[in-house]
PDB file of C-alpha atoms in Angstrom:
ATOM      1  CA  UNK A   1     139.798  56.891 105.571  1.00 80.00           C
ATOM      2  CA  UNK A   2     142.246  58.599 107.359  1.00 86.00           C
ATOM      3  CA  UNK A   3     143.976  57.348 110.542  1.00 91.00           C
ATOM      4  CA  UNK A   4     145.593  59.137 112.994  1.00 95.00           C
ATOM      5  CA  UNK A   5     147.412  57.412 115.966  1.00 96.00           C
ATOM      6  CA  UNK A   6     149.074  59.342 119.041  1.00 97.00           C
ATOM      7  CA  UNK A   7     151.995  58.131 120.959  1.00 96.00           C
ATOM      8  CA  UNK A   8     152.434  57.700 124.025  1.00 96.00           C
ATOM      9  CA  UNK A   9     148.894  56.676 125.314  1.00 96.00           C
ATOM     10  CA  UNK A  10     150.220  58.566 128.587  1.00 96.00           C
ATOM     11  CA  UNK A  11     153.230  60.072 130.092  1.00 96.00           C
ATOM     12  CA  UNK A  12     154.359  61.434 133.565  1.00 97.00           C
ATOM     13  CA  UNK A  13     157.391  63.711 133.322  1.00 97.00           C
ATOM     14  CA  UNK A  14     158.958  65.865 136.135  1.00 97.00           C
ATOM     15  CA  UNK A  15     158.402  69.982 136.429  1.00 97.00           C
ATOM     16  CA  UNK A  16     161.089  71.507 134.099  1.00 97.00           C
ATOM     17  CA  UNK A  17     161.766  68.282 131.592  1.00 97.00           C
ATOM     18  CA  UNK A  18     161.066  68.244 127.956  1.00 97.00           C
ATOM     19  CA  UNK A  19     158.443  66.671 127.068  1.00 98.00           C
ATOM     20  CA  UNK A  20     157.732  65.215 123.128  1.00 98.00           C
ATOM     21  CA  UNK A  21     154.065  63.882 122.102  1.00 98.00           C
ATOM     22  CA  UNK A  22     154.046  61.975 118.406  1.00 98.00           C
ATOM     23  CA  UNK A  23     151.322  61.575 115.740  1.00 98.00           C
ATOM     24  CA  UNK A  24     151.399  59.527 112.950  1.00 97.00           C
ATOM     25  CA  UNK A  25     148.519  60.035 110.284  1.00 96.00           C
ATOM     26  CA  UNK A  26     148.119  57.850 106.913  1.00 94.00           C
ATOM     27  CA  UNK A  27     146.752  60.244 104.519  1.00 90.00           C
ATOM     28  CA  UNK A  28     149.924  62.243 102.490  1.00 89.00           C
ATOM     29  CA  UNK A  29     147.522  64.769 100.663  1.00 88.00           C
ATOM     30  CA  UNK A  30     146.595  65.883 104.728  1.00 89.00           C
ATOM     31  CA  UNK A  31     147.219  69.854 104.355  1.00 88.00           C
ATOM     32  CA  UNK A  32     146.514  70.941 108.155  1.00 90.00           C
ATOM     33  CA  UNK A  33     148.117  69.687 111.111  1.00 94.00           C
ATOM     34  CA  UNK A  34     147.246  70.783 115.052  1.00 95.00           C
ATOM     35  CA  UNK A  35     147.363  70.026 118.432  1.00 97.00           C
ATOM     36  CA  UNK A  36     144.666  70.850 120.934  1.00 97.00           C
ATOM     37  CA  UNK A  37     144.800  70.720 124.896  1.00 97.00           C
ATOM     38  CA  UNK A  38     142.048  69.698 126.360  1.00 96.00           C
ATOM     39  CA  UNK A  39     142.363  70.105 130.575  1.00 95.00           C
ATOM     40  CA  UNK A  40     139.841  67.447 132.926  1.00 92.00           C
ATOM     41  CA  UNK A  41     136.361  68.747 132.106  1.00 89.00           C
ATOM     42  CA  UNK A  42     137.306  71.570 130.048  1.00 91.00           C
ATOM     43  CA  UNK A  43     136.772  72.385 126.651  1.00 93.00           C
ATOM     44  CA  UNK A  44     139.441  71.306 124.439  1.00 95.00           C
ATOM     45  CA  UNK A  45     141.223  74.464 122.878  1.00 95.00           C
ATOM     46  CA  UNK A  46     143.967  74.741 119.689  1.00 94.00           C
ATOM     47  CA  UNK A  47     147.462  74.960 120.935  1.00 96.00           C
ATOM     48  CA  UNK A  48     149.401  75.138 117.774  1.00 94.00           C
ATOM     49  CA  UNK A  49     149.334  74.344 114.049  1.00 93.00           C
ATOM     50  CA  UNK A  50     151.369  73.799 110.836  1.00 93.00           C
ATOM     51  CA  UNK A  51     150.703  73.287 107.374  1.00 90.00           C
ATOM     52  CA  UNK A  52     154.341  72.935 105.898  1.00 90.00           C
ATOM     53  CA  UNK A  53     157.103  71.194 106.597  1.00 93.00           C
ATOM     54  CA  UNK A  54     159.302  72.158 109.214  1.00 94.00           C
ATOM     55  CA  UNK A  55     158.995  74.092 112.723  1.00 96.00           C
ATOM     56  CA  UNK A  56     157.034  76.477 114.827  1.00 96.00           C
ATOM     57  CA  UNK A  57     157.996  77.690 117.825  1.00 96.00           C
ATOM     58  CA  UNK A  58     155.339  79.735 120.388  1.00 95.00           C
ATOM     59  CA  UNK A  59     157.158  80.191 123.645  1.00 96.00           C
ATOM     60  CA  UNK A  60     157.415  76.364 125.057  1.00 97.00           C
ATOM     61  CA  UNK A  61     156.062  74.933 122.742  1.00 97.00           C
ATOM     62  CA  UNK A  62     157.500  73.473 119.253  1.00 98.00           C
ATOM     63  CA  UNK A  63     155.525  71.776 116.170  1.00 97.00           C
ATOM     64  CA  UNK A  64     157.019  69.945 113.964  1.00 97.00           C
ATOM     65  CA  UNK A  65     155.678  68.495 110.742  1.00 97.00           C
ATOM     66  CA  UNK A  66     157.597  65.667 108.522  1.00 96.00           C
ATOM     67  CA  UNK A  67     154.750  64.994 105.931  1.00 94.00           C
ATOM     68  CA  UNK A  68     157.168  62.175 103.750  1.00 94.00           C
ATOM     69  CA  UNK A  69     157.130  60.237 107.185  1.00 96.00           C
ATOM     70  CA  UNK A  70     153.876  60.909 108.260  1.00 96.00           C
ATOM     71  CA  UNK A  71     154.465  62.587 111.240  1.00 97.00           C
ATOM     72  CA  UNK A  72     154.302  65.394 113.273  1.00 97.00           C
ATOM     73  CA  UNK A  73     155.137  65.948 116.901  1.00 98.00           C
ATOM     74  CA  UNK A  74     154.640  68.788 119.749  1.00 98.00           C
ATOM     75  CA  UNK A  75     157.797  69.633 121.938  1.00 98.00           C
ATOM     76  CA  UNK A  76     156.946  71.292 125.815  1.00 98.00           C
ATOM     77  CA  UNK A  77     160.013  73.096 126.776  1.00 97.00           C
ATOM     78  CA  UNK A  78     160.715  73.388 130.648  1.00 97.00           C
ATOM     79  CA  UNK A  79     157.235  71.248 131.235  1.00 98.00           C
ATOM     80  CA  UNK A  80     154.666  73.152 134.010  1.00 97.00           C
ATOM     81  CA  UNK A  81     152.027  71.723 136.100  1.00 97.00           C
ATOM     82  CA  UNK A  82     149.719  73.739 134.839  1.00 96.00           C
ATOM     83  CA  UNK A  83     150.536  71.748 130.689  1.00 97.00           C
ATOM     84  CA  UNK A  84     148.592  68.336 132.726  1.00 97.00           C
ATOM     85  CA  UNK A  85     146.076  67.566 130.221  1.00 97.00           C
ATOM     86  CA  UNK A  86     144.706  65.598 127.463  1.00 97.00           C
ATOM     87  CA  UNK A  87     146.626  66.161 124.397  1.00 98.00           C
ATOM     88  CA  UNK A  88     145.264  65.324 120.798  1.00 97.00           C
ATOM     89  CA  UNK A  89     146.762  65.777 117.227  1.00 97.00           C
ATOM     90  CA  UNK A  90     144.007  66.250 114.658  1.00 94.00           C
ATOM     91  CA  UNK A  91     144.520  66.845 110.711  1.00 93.00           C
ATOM     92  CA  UNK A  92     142.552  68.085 108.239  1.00 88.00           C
ATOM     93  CA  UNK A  93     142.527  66.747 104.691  1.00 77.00           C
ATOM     94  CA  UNK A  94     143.621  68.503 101.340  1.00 61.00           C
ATOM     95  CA  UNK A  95     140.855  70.614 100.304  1.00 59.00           C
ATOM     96  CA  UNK A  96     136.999  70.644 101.131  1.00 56.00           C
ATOM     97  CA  UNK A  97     135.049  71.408 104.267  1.00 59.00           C
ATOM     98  CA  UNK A  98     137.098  71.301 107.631  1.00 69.00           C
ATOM     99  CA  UNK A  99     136.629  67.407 108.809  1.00 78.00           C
ATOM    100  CA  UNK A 100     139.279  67.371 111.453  1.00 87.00           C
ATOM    101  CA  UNK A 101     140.048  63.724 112.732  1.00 90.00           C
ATOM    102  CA  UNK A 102     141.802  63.381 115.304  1.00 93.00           C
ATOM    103  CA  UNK A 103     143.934  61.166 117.828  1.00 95.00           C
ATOM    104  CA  UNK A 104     142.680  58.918 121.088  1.00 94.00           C
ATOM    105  CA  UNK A 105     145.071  61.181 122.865  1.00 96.00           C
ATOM    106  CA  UNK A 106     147.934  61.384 125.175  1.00 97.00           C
ATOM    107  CA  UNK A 107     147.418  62.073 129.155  1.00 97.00           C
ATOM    108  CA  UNK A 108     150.479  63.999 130.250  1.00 98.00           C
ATOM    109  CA  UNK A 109     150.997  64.700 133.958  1.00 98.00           C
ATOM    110  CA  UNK A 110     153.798  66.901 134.997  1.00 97.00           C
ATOM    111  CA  UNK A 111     154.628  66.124 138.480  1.00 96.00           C
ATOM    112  CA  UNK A 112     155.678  68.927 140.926  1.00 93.00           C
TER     113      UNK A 112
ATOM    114  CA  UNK B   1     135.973  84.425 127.512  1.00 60.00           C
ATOM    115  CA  UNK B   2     133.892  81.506 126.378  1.00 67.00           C
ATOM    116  CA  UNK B   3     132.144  82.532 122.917  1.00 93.00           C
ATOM    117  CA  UNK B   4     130.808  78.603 122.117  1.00 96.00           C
ATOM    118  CA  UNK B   5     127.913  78.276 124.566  1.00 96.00           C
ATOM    119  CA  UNK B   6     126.280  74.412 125.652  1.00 97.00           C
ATOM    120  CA  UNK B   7     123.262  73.859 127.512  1.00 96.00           C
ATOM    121  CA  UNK B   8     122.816  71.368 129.295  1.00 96.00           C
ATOM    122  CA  UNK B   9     125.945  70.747 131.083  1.00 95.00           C
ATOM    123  CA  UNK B  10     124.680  67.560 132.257  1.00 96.00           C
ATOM    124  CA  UNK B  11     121.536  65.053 131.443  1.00 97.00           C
ATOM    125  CA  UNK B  12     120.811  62.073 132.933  1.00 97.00           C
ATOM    126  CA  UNK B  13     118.097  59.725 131.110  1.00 97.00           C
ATOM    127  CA  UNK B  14     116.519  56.716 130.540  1.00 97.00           C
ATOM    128  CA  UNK B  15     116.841  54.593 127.823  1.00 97.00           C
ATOM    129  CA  UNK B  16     114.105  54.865 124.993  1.00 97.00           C
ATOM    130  CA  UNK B  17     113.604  58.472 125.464  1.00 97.00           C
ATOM    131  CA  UNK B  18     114.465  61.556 123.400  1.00 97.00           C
ATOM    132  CA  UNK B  19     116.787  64.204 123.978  1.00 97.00           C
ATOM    133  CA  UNK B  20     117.849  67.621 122.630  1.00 97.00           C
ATOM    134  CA  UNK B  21     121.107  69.284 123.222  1.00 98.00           C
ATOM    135  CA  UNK B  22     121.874  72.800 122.357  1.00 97.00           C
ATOM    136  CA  UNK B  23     124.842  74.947 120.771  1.00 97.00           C
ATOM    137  CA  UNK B  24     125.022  79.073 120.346  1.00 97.00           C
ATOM    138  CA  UNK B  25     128.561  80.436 119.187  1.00 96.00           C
ATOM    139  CA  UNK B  26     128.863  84.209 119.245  1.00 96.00           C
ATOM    140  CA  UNK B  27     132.296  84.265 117.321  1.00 94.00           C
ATOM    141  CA  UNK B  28     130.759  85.260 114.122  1.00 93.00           C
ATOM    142  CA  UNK B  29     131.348  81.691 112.144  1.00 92.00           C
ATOM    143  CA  UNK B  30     130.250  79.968 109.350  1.00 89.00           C
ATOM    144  CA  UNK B  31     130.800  76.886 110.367  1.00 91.00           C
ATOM    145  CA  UNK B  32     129.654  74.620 113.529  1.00 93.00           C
ATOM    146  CA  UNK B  33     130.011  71.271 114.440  1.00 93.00           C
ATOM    147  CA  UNK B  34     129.000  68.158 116.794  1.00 95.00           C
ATOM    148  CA  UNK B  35     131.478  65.610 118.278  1.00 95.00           C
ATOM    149  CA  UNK B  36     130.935  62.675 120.437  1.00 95.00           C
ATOM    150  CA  UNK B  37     133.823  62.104 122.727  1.00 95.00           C
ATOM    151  CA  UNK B  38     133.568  58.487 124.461  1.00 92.00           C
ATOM    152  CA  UNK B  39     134.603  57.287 127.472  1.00 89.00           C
ATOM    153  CA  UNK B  40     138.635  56.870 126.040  1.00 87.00           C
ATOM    154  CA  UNK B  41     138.145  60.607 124.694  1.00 88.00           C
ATOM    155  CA  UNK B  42     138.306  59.497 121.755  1.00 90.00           C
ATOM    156  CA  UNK B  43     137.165  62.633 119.847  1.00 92.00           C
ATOM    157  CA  UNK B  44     134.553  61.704 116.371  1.00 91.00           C
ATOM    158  CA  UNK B  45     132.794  64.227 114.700  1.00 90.00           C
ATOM    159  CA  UNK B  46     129.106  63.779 113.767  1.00 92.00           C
ATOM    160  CA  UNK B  47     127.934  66.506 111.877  1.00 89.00           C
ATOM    161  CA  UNK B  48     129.128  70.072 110.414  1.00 89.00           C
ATOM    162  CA  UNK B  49     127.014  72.875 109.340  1.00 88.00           C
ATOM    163  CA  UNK B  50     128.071  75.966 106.666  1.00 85.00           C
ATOM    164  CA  UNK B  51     125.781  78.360 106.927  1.00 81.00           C
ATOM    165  CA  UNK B  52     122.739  76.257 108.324  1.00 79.00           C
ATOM    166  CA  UNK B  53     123.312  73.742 105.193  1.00 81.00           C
ATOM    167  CA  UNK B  54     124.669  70.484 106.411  1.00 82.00           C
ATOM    168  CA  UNK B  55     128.107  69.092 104.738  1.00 78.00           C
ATOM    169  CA  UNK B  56     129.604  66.562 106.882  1.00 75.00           C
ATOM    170  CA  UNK B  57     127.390  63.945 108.043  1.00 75.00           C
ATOM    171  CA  UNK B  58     129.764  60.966 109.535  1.00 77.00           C
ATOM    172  CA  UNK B  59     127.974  57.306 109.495  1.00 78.00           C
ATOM    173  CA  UNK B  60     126.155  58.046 112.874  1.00 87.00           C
ATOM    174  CA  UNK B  61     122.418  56.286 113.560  1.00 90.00           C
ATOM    175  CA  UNK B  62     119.662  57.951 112.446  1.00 91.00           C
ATOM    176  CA  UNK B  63     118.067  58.161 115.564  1.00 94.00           C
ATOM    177  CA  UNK B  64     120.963  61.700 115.939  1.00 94.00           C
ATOM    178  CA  UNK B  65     119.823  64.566 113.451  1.00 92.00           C
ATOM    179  CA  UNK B  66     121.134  67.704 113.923  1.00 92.00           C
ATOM    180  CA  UNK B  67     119.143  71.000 113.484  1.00 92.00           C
ATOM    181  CA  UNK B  68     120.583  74.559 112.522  1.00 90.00           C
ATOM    182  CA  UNK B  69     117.704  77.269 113.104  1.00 88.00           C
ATOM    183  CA  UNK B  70     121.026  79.961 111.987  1.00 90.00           C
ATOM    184  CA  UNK B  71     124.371  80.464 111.424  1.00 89.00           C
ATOM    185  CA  UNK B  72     125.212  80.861 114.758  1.00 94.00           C
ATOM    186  CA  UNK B  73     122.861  77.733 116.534  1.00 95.00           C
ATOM    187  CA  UNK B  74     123.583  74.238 115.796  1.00 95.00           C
ATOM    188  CA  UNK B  75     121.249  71.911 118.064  1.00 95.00           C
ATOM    189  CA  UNK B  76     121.651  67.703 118.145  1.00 96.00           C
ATOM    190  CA  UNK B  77     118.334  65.511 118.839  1.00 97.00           C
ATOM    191  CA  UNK B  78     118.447  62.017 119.615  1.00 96.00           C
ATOM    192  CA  UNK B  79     115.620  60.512 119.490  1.00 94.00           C
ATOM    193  CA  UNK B  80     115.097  56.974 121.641  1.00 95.00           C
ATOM    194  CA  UNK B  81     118.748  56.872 123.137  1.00 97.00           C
ATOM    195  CA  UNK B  82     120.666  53.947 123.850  1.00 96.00           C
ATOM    196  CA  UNK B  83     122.966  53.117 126.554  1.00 96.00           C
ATOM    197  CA  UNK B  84     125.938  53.228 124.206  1.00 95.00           C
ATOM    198  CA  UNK B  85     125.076  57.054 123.378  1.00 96.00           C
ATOM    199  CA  UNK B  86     126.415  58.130 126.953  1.00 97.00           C
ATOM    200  CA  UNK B  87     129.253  59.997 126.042  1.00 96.00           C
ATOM    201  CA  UNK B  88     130.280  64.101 126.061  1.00 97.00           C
ATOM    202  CA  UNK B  89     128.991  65.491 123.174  1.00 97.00           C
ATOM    203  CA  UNK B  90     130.952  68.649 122.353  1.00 97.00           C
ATOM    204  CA  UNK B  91     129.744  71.615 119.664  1.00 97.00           C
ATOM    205  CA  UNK B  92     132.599  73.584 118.100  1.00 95.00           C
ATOM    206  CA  UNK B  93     132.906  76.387 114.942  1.00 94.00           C
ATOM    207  CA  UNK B  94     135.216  77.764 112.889  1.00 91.00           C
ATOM    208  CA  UNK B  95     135.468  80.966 110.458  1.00 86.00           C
ATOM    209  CA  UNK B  96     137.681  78.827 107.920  1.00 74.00           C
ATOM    210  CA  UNK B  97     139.009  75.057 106.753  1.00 71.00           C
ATOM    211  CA  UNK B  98     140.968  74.968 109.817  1.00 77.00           C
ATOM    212  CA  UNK B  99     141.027  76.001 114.187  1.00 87.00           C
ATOM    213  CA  UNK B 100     137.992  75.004 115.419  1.00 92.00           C
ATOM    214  CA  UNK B 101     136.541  76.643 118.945  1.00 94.00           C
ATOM    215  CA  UNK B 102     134.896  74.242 121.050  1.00 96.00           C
ATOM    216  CA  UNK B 103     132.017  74.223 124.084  1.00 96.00           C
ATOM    217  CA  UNK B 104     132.345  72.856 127.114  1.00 94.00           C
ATOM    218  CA  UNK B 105     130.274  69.935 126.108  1.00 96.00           C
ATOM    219  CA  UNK B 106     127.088  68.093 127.494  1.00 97.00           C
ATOM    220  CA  UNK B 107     127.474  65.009 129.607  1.00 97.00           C
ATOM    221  CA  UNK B 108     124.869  62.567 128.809  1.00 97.00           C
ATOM    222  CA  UNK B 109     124.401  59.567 131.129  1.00 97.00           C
ATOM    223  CA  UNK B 110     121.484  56.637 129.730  1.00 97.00           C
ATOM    224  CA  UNK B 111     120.769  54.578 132.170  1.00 95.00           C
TER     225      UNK B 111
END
């Protein structure tokens, strides 16, 4: 069964820093890769996805997907206030029905 | 903007009795699901529904069955809850394999 695991559990990083959020997941057929924000109370909503190898950039933010390692990570360029939230990774396996699973998450607070 | 609609928001109960949650998405999808999301957010799925046929039915008690009057409704029941059933539960669909569009979930408290 697939495991996914999310590092760090939490993180507090100042207004305008970088800030990097890791996954690790255990199963190499995995095809679909994504992280969703989820604010306090809110729904949680996709972010950004990958299926191959490599990098995405959307304005801040950067996925990037090393399936021989096992890993894929999420990249917040100049780090807002407003990015505070509940981050999970979730991936989706090789073929079949969507069954995302995803990480226990990573609470980032970006401090003024 | 939201398109994946929840009711209740909240519901507060007693242990023993039964409970029915509801989910409408107006996105147009084939597919819908049910998550729990526990106290450490920890996000599980439960159930997912193509086209009112179930396909994705994690190891959850069978007091939870989901029912799926349409494409586009996806309802939980849970019949005699337990205290460890407090949770969010969160509906969510998709068009395809992959981004799923979520609710804003349904609190529920068992006292």
């Amino acid at each position: 069964q697939q495991k996914v695991q999310q590092s760090p559990e939490s993180l507090i990083v100042p207004e305008g820093a970088m800030t990097s959020l890791n996954c690790t997941f255990s199963d190499s057929a995995s095809q679909y890769f994504a992280w969703y924000r989820q604010h306090s109370g809110k729904a949680p909503k996709a972010l950004m996805s990958i299926f191959s190898n490599g990098e995405k950039e959307e304005g801040r933010f950067t996925i990037h997907l090393n399936k021989a390692s096992l890993h894929f990570s999420l990249h917040i360029r100049d780090s807002q206030p407003s990015d505070s939230a509940l981050y999970l990774c979730a991936v989706s396996p090789d073929s079949g029905y969507n069954k995302l699973t995803f990480g226990k998450g990573t609470v980032l607070l970006v401090s003024p | 903007e939201t398109a994946v609609f929840q009711t209740p928001n909240y519901h507060v109960t007693q242990v023993g009795n039964e409970v029915s949650f509801n989910c409408k998405q107006t996105l147009g999808h084939d597919t819908m699901y049910w998550y729990k999301q526990d106290s450490k957010k920890l996000l599980k799925i439960m159930f997912s529904y193509n086209n009112k046929q179930l396909i994705v039915n994690e190891t959850v008690p069978r007091r939870f069955s989901p029912q799926s009057s349409d494409k586009a409704h996806l309802n939980l029941r849970i019949k005699s809850v337990e205290p460890e059933d407090s949770a969010v539960y969160l509906c969510a669909s998709s068009r395809d394999k992959y981004e799923q569009y979520f609710g804003p979930g349904t609190r529920l408290t068992v006292l």
